[in-house]
CSV table of C-alpha atoms in Angstrom, one decimal:
chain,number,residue,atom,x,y,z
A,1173,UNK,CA,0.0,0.0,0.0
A,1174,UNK,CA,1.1,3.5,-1.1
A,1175,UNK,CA,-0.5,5.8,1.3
A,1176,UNK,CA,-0.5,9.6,0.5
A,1177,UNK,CA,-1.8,12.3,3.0
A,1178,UNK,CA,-1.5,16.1,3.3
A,1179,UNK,CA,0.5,17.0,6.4
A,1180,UNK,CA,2.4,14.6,8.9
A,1181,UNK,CA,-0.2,13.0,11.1
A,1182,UNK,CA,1.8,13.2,14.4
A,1183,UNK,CA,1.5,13.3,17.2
A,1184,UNK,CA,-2.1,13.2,16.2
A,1185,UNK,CA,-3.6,16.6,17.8
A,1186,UNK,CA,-6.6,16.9,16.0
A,1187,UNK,CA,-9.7,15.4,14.2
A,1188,UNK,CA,-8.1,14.5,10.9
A,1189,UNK,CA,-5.0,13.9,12.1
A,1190,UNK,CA,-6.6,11.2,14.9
A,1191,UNK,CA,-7.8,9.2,12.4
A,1192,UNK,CA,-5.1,9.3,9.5
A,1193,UNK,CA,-2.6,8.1,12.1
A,1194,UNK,CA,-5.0,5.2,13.4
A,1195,UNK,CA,-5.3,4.2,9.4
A,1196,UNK,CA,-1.2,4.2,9.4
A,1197,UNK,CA,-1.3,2.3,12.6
A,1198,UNK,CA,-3.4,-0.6,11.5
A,1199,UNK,CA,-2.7,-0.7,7.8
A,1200,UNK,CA,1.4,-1.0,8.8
A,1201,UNK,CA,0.3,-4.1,10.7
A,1202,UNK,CA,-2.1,-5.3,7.5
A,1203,UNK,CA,0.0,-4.3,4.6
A,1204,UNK,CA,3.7,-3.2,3.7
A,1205,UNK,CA,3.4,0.3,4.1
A,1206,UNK,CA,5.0,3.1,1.9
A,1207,UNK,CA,4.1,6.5,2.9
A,1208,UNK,CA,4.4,10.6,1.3
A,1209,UNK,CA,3.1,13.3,3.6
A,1210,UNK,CA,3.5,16.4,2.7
A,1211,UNK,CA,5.2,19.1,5.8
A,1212,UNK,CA,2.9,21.7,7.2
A,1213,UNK,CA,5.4,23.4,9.8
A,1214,UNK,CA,5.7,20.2,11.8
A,1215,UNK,CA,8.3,19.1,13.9
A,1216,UNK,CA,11.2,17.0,12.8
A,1217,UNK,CA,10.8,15.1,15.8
A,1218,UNK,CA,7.1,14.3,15.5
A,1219,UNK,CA,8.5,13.0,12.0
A,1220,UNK,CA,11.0,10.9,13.4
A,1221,UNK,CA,8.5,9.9,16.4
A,1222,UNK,CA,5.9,8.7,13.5
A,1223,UNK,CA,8.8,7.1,11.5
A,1224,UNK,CA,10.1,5.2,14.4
A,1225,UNK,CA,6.3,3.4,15.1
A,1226,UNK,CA,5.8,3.1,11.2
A,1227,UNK,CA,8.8,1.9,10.3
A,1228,UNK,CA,7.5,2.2,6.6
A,1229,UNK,CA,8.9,0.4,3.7
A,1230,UNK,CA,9.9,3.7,2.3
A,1231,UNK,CA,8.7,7.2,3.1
A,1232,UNK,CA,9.2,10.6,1.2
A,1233,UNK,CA,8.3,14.1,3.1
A,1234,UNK,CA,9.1,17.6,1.6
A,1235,UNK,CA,7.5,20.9,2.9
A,1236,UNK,CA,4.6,22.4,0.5
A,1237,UNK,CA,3.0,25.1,3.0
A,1238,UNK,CA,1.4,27.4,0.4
A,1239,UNK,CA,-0.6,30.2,2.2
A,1240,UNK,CA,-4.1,30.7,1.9
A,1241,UNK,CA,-4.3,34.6,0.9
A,1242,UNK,CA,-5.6,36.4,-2.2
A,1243,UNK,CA,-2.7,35.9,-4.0
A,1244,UNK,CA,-2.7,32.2,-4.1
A,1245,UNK,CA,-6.4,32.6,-4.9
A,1246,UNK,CA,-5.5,34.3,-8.1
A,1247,UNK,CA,-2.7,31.7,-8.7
A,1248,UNK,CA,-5.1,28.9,-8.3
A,1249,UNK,CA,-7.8,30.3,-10.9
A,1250,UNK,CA,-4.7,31.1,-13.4
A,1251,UNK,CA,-3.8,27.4,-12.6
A,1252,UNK,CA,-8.0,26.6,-13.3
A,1253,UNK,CA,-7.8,24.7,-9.7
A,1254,UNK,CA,-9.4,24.9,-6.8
A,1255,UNK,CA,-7.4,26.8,-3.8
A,1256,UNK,CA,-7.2,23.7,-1.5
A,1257,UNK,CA,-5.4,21.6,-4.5
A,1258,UNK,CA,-3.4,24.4,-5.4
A,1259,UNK,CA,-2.3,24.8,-1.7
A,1260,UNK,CA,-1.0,21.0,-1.5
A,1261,UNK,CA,0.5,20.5,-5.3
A,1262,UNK,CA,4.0,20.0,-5.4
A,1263,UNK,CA,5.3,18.6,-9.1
A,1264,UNK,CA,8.9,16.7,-7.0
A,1265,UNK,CA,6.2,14.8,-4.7
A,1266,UNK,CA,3.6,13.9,-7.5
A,1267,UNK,CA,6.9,12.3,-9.4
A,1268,UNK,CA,8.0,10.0,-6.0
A,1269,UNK,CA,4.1,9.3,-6.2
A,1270,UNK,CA,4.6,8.1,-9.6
A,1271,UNK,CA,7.1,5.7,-9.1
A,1272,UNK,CA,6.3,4.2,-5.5
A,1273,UNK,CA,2.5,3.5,-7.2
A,1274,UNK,CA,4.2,1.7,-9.9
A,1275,UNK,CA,4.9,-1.9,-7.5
A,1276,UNK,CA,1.8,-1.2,-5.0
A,1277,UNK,CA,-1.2,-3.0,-5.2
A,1278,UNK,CA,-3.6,0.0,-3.1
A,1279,UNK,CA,-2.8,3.4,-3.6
A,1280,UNK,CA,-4.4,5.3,-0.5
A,1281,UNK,CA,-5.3,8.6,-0.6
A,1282,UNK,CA,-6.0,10.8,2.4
A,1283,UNK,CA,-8.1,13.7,2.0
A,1284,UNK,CA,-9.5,14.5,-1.0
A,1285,UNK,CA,-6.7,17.2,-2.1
A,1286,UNK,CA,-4.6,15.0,-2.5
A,1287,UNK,CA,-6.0,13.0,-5.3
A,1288,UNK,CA,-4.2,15.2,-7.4
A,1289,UNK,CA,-1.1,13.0,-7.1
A,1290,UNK,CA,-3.4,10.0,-8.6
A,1291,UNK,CA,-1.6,9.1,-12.1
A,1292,UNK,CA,-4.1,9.5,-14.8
A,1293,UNK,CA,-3.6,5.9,-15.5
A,1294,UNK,CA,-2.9,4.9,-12.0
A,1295,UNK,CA,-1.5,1.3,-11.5
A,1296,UNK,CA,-3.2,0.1,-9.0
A,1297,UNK,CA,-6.0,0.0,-7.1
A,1298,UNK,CA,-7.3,3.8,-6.0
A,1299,UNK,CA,-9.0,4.3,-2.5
A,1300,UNK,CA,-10.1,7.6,-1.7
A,1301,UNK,CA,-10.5,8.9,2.0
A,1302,UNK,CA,-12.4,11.5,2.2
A,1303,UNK,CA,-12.4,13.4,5.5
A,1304,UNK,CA,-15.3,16.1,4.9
A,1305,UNK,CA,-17.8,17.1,1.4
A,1306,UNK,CA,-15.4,19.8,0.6
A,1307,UNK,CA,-17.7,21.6,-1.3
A,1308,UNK,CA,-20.0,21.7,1.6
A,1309,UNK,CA,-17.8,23.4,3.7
A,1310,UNK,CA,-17.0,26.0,0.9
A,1311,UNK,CA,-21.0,26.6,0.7
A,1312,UNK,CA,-21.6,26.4,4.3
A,1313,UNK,CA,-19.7,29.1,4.6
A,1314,UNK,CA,-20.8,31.2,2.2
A,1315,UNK,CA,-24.2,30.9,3.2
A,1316,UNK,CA,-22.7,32.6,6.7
A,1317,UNK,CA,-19.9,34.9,5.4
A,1318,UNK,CA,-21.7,38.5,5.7
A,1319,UNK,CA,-19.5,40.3,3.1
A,1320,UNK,CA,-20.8,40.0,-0.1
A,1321,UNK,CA,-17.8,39.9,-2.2
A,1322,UNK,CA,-16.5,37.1,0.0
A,1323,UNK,CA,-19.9,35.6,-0.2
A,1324,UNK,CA,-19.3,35.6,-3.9
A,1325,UNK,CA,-16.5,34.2,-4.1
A,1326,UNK,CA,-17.0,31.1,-1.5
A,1327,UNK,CA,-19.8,30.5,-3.3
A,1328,UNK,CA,-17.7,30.4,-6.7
A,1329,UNK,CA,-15.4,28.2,-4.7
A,1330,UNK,CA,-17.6,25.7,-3.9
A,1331,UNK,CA,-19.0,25.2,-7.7
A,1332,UNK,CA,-15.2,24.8,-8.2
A,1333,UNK,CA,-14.2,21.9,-5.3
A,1334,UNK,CA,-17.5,20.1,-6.1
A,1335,UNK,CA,-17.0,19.7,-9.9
A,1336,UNK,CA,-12.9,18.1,-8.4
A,1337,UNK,CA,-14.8,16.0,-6.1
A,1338,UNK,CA,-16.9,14.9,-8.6
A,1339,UNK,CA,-14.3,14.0,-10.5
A,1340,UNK,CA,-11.8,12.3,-8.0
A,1341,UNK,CA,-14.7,10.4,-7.1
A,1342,UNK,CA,-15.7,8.9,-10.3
A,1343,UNK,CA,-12.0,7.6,-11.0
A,1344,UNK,CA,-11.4,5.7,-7.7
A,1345,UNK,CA,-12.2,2.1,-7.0
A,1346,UNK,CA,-13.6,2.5,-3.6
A,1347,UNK,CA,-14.1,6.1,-1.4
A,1348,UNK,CA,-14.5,6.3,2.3
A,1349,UNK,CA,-17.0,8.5,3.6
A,1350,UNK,CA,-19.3,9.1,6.5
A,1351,UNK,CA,-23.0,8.6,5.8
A,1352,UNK,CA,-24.0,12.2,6.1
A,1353,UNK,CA,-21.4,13.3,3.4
A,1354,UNK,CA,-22.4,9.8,1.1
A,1355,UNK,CA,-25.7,11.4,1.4
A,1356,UNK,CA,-24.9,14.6,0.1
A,1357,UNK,CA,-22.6,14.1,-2.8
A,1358,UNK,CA,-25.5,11.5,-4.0
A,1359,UNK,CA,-27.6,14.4,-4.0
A,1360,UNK,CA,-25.6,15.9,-6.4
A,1361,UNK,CA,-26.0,13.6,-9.2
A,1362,UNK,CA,-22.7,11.1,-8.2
A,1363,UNK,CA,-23.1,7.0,-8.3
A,1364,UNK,CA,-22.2,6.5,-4.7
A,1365,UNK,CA,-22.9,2.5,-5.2
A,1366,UNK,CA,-18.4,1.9,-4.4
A,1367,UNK,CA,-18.9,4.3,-1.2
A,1368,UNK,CA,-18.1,2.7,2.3
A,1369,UNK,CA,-19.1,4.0,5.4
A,1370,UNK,CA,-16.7,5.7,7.5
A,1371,UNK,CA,-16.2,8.1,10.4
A,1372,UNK,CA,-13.8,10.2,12.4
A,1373,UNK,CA,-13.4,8.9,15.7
A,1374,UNK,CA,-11.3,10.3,18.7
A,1375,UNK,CA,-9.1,9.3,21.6
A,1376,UNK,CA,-11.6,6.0,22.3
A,1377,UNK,CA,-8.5,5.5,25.4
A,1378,UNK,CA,-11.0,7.7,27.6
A,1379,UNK,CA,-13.5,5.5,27.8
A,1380,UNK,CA,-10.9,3.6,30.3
A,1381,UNK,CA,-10.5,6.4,32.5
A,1382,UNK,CA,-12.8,7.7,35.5
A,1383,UNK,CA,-15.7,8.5,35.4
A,1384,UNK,CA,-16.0,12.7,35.9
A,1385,UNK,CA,-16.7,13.9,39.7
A,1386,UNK,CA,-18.8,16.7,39.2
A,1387,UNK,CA,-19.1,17.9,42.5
A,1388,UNK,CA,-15.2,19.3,42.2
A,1389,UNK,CA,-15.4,21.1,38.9
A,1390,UNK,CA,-15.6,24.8,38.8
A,1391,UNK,CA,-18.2,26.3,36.5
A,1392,UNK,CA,-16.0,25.8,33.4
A,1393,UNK,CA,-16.1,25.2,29.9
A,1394,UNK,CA,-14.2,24.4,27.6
A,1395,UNK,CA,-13.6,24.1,23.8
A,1396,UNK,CA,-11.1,22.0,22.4
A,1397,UNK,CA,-10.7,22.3,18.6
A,1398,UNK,CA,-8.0,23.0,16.0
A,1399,UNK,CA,-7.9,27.1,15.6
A,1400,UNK,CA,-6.6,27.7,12.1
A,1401,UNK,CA,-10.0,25.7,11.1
A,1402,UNK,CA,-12.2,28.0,9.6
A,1403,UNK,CA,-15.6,26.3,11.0
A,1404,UNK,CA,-14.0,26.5,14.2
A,1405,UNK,CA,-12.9,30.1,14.2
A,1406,UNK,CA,-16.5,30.7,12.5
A,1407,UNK,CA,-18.5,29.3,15.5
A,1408,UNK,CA,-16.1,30.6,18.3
A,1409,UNK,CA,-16.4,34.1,17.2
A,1410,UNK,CA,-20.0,34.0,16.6
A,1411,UNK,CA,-20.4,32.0,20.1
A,1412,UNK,CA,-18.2,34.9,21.7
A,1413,UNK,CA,-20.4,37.5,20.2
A,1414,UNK,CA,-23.9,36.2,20.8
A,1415,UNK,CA,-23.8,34.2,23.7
A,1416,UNK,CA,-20.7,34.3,26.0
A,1417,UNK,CA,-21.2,38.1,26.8
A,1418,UNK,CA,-24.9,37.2,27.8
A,1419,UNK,CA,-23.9,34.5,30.4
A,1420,UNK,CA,-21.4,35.6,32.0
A,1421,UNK,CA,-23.5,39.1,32.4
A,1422,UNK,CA,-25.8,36.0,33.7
A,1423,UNK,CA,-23.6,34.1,36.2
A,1424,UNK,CA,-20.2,36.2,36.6
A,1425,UNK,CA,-18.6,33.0,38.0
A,1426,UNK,CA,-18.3,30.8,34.9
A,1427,UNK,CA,-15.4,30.4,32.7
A,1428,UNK,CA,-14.7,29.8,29.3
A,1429,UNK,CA,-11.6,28.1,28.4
A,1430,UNK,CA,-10.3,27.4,24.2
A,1431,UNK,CA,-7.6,25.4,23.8
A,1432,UNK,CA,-6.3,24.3,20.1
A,1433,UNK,CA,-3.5,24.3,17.9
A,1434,UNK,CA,-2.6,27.4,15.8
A,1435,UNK,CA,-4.3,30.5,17.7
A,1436,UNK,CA,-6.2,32.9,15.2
A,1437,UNK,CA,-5.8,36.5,15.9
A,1438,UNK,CA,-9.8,37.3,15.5
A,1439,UNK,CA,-10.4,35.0,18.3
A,1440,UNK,CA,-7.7,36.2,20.3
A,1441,UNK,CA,-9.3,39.9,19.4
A,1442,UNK,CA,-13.2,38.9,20.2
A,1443,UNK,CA,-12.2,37.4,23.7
A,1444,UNK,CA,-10.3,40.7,25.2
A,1445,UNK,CA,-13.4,42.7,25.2
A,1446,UNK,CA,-15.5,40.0,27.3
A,1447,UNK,CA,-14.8,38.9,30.4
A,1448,UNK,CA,-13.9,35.4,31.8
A,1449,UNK,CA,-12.4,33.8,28.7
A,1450,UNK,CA,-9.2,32.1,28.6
A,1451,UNK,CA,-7.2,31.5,25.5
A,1452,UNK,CA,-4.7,28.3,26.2
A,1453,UNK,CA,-3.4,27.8,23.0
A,1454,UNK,CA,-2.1,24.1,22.2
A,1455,UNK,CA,-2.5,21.6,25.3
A,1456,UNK,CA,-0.5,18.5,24.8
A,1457,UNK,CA,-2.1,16.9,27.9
A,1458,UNK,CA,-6.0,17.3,28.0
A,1459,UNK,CA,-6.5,14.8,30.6
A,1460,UNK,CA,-6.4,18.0,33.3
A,1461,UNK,CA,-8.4,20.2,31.3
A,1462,UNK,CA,-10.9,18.1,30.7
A,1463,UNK,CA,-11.5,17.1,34.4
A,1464,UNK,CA,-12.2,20.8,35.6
A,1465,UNK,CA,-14.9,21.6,32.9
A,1466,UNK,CA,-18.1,20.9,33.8
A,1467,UNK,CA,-19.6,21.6,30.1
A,1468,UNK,CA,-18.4,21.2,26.2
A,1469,UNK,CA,-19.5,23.1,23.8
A,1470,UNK,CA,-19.4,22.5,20.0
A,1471,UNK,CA,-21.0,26.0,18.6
A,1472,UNK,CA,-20.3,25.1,14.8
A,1473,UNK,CA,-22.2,27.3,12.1
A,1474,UNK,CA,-20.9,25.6,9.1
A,1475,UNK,CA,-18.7,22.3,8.2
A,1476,UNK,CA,-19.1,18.6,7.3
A,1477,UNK,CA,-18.2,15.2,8.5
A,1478,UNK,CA,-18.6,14.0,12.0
A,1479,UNK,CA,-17.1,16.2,14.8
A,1480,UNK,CA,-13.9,14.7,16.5
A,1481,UNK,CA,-14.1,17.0,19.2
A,1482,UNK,CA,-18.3,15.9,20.3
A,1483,UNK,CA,-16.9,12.5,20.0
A,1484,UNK,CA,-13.6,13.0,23.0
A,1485,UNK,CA,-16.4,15.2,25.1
A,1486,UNK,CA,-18.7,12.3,24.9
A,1487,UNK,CA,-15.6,9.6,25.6
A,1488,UNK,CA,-14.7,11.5,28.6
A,1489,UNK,CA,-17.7,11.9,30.1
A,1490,UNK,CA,-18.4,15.6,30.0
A,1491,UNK,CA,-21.9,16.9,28.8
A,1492,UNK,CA,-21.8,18.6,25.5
A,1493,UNK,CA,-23.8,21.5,24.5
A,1494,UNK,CA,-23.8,21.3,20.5
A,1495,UNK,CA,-25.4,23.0,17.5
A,1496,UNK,CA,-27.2,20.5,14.7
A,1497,UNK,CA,-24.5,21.1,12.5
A,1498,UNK,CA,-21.4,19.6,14.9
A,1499,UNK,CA,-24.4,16.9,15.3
A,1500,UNK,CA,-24.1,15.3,12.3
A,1501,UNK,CA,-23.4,11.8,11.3
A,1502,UNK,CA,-23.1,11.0,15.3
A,1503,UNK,CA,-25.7,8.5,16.4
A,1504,UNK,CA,-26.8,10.4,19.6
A,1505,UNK,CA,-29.9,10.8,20.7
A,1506,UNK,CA,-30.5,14.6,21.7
A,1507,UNK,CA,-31.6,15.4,25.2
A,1508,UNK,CA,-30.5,12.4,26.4
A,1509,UNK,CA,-26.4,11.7,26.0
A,1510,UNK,CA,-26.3,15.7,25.1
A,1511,UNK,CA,-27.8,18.6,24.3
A,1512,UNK,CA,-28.8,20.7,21.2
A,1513,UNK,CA,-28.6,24.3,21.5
A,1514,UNK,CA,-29.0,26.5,18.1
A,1515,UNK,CA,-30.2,30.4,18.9
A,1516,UNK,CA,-28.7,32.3,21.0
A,1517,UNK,CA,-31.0,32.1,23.8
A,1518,UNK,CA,-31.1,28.4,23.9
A,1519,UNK,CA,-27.2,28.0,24.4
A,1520,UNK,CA,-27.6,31.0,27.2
A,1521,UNK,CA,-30.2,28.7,28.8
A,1522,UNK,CA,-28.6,25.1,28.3
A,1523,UNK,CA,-25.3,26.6,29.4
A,1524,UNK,CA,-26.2,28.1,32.8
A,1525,UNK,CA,-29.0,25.0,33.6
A,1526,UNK,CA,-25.7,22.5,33.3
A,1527,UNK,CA,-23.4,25.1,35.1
A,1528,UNK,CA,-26.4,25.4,37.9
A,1529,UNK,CA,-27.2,21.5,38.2
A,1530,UNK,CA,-23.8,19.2,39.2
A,1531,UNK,CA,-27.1,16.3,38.6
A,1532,UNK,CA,-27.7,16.6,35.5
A,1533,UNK,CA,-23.7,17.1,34.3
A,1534,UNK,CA,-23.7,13.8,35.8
A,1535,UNK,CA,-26.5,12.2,34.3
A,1536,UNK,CA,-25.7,13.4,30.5
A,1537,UNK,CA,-22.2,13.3,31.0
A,1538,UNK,CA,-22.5,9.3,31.9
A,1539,UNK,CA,-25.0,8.5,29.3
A,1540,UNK,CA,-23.4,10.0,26.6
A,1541,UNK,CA,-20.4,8.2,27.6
A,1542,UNK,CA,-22.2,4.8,27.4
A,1543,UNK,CA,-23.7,5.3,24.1
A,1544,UNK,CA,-19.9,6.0,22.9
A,1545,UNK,CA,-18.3,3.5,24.2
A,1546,UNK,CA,-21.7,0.9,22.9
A,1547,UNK,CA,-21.1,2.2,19.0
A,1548,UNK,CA,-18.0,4.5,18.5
A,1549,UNK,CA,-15.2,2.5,19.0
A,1550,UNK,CA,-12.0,2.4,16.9
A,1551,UNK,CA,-11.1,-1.5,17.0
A,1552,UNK,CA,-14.1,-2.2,14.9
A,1553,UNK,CA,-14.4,0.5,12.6
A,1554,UNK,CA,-10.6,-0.2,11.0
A,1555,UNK,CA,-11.7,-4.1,10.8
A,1556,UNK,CA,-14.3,-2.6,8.1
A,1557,UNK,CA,-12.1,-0.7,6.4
A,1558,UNK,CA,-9.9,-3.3,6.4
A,1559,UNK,CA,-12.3,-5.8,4.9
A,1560,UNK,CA,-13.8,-3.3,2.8
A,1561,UNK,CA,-10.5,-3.1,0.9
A,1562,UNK,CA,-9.7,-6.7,1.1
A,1563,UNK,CA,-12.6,-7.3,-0.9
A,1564,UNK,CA,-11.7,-4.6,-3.7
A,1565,UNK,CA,-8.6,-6.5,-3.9
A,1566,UNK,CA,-10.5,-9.9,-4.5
A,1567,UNK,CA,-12.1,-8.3,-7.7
């Protein structure tokens, strides 16, 4: 197997990351394992860290950090591309590609900008992984984005990824996706009849450790989520805005902590001009963290794919407050292992009810937990995928 992905996948800090490096784990114990990531500012420890697990049959890195700005936007329409392809196209790694696909029976790709290093005649078998719609999130967006000239052109953007996914899709053998996101693309005209299900899981170790005590947390919560993602820095900033402000007005004793790779400097800007809000930046143990909140939250506007950050609040036992978007393609059942929350005066009220009622924390923080650990597990979701490509193989 020839597995290609977009950045280097440890340590694995954040949704996408989680599960590409569970995929490398389990498919270097199933198959002999070649491997090209791509360098997005990483460590050249973490590298050697992931090497040293892996031990791959042979592995190829270079750095292709391309920014996303208005002038790669212009290079990327000159190049008739979308932005996100543009961003991780490098011609030296599409020629390794080349020639490690010749003698591999499965190439792998991992994320679905990255299918632009799939020979036009490719070899081998082709499995696409795709991690989110990407058009989705481009129109998501746009439906949210208030300036009309960006509105515009997200809009235009989307058009653009969908008619790439579109395409990557019709020339591989077999594409992982979640159900939601099968759903959706099918919408849009695509034969989705060589789609598996898939979905992003997170650190399932939680499960194993114990159970949240309630009655010592301090009226804090928390948000854990990678903050160069645009969803993420979308829903923070509109959470900030329309609902923070209001409950700490509220309860002046609640505290609001974000913690996440890569600080953005609009979130950074929102949360000095209202009170009781804590920035932490990357936290490489969350084990602490997690066990003085006494509430999640998940206040995503726009975005596809299931949430990896729902799934660790669940895992851990902390209730989550969420929006219907960070929702999706998670077989919860509202009101019951968590709670949905979508105008601003229902997240005021959910929030301050959990920070007022140490029972109830307890009672959806536990029974969310057990619904995780009863059908979102890793150990037997790889086993399908697994099988899945066995049986393209067998063809």
């Amino acid at each position: 197997m020839l597995f290609i992905t977009h950045e280097i996948p440890f340590p694995p800090a954040s949704g996408g990351t989680i599960k590409t490096w569970k995929l490398l784990e389990y498919f270097a114990q199933t198959h002999e394992l070649s491997l090209v990531c791509l360098k997005k500012g990483q460590t050249s420890e973490g590298e050697a860290d992931m090497l040293d697990k892996l031990r791959p049959a042979r592995y190829f890195s270079k750095a292709v950090d391309i920014p996303r700005n208005a002038s790669s936007y212009l290079q990327s329409i000159l190049k008739r591309t979308p932005l996100p392809i543009y961003r991780n196209y490098d011609k030296e790694v599409a020629e390794v590609v080349n020639e490690y696909a010749m003698d591999c029976d499965i190439l792998f790709v991992d994320h679905y900008e990255m299918f632009c290093y799939v020979p036009e005649v490719p070899p081998c078998k082709v499995v696409l992984h795709t991690h989110n719609a990407e058009f989705l999130l481009w129109k998501r967006h746009s439906i949210e984005e208030t300036s009309w000239p960006k509105k515009l052109v997200t809009r235009w953007e989307a058009g653009r990824v969908l008619r790439k996914e579109k395409e990557y899709i019709r020339r591989s053998d077999l594409v992982l996706a979640s159900e939601n996101d099968r759903d959706v693309l099918k919408r849009e005209g695509l034969d989705t009849s060589h789609f598996t299900g898939t979905y992003h899981l997170g650190n399932d170790e939680m499960l194993s450790w114990p159970e949240m005590d309630f009655s010592h947390t301090p009226k804090q919560v928390l948000f854990v989520g990678s903050l160069w993602w645009e969803p993420n820095i979308d829903g923070l900033l509109w959470f900030l805005s329309h609902v923070w402000a209001q409950v700490v007005q509220k309860d002046p004793g609640i505290h609001l902590v974000i913690a996440g790779k890569q600080r953005d400097n609009r979130i950074e800007k929102a949360s000095k001009s209202i009170p009781n809000v804590e920035i932490a930046g990357f936290v490489e143990d969350l084990g602490p963290l997690y066990a003085h909140s006494r509430i999640a939250i998940a206040p995503l506007r726009y975005g596809s794919g299931m949430k990896v950050k729902v799934l660790n609040y669940l895992y851990r036992g902390i209730p989550v407050v969420a929006s219907p978007v960070a929702l999706e393609g998670i077989p919860v059942q509202a009101g019951k292992d968590l709670l949905v929350a979508e105008s601003p005066e229902q997240w005021i009220e959910t929030i301050l009810r959990l920070a007022g009622d140490i029972q109830l924390c307890s009672q959806i923080g536990k029974t969310g937990r057990q619904t995780a650990a009863l059908k979102l597990t890793w150990m037997a979701h790889l086993k399908e995928i697994g099988d899945a490509i066995d049986a393209l193989l067998d063809q």
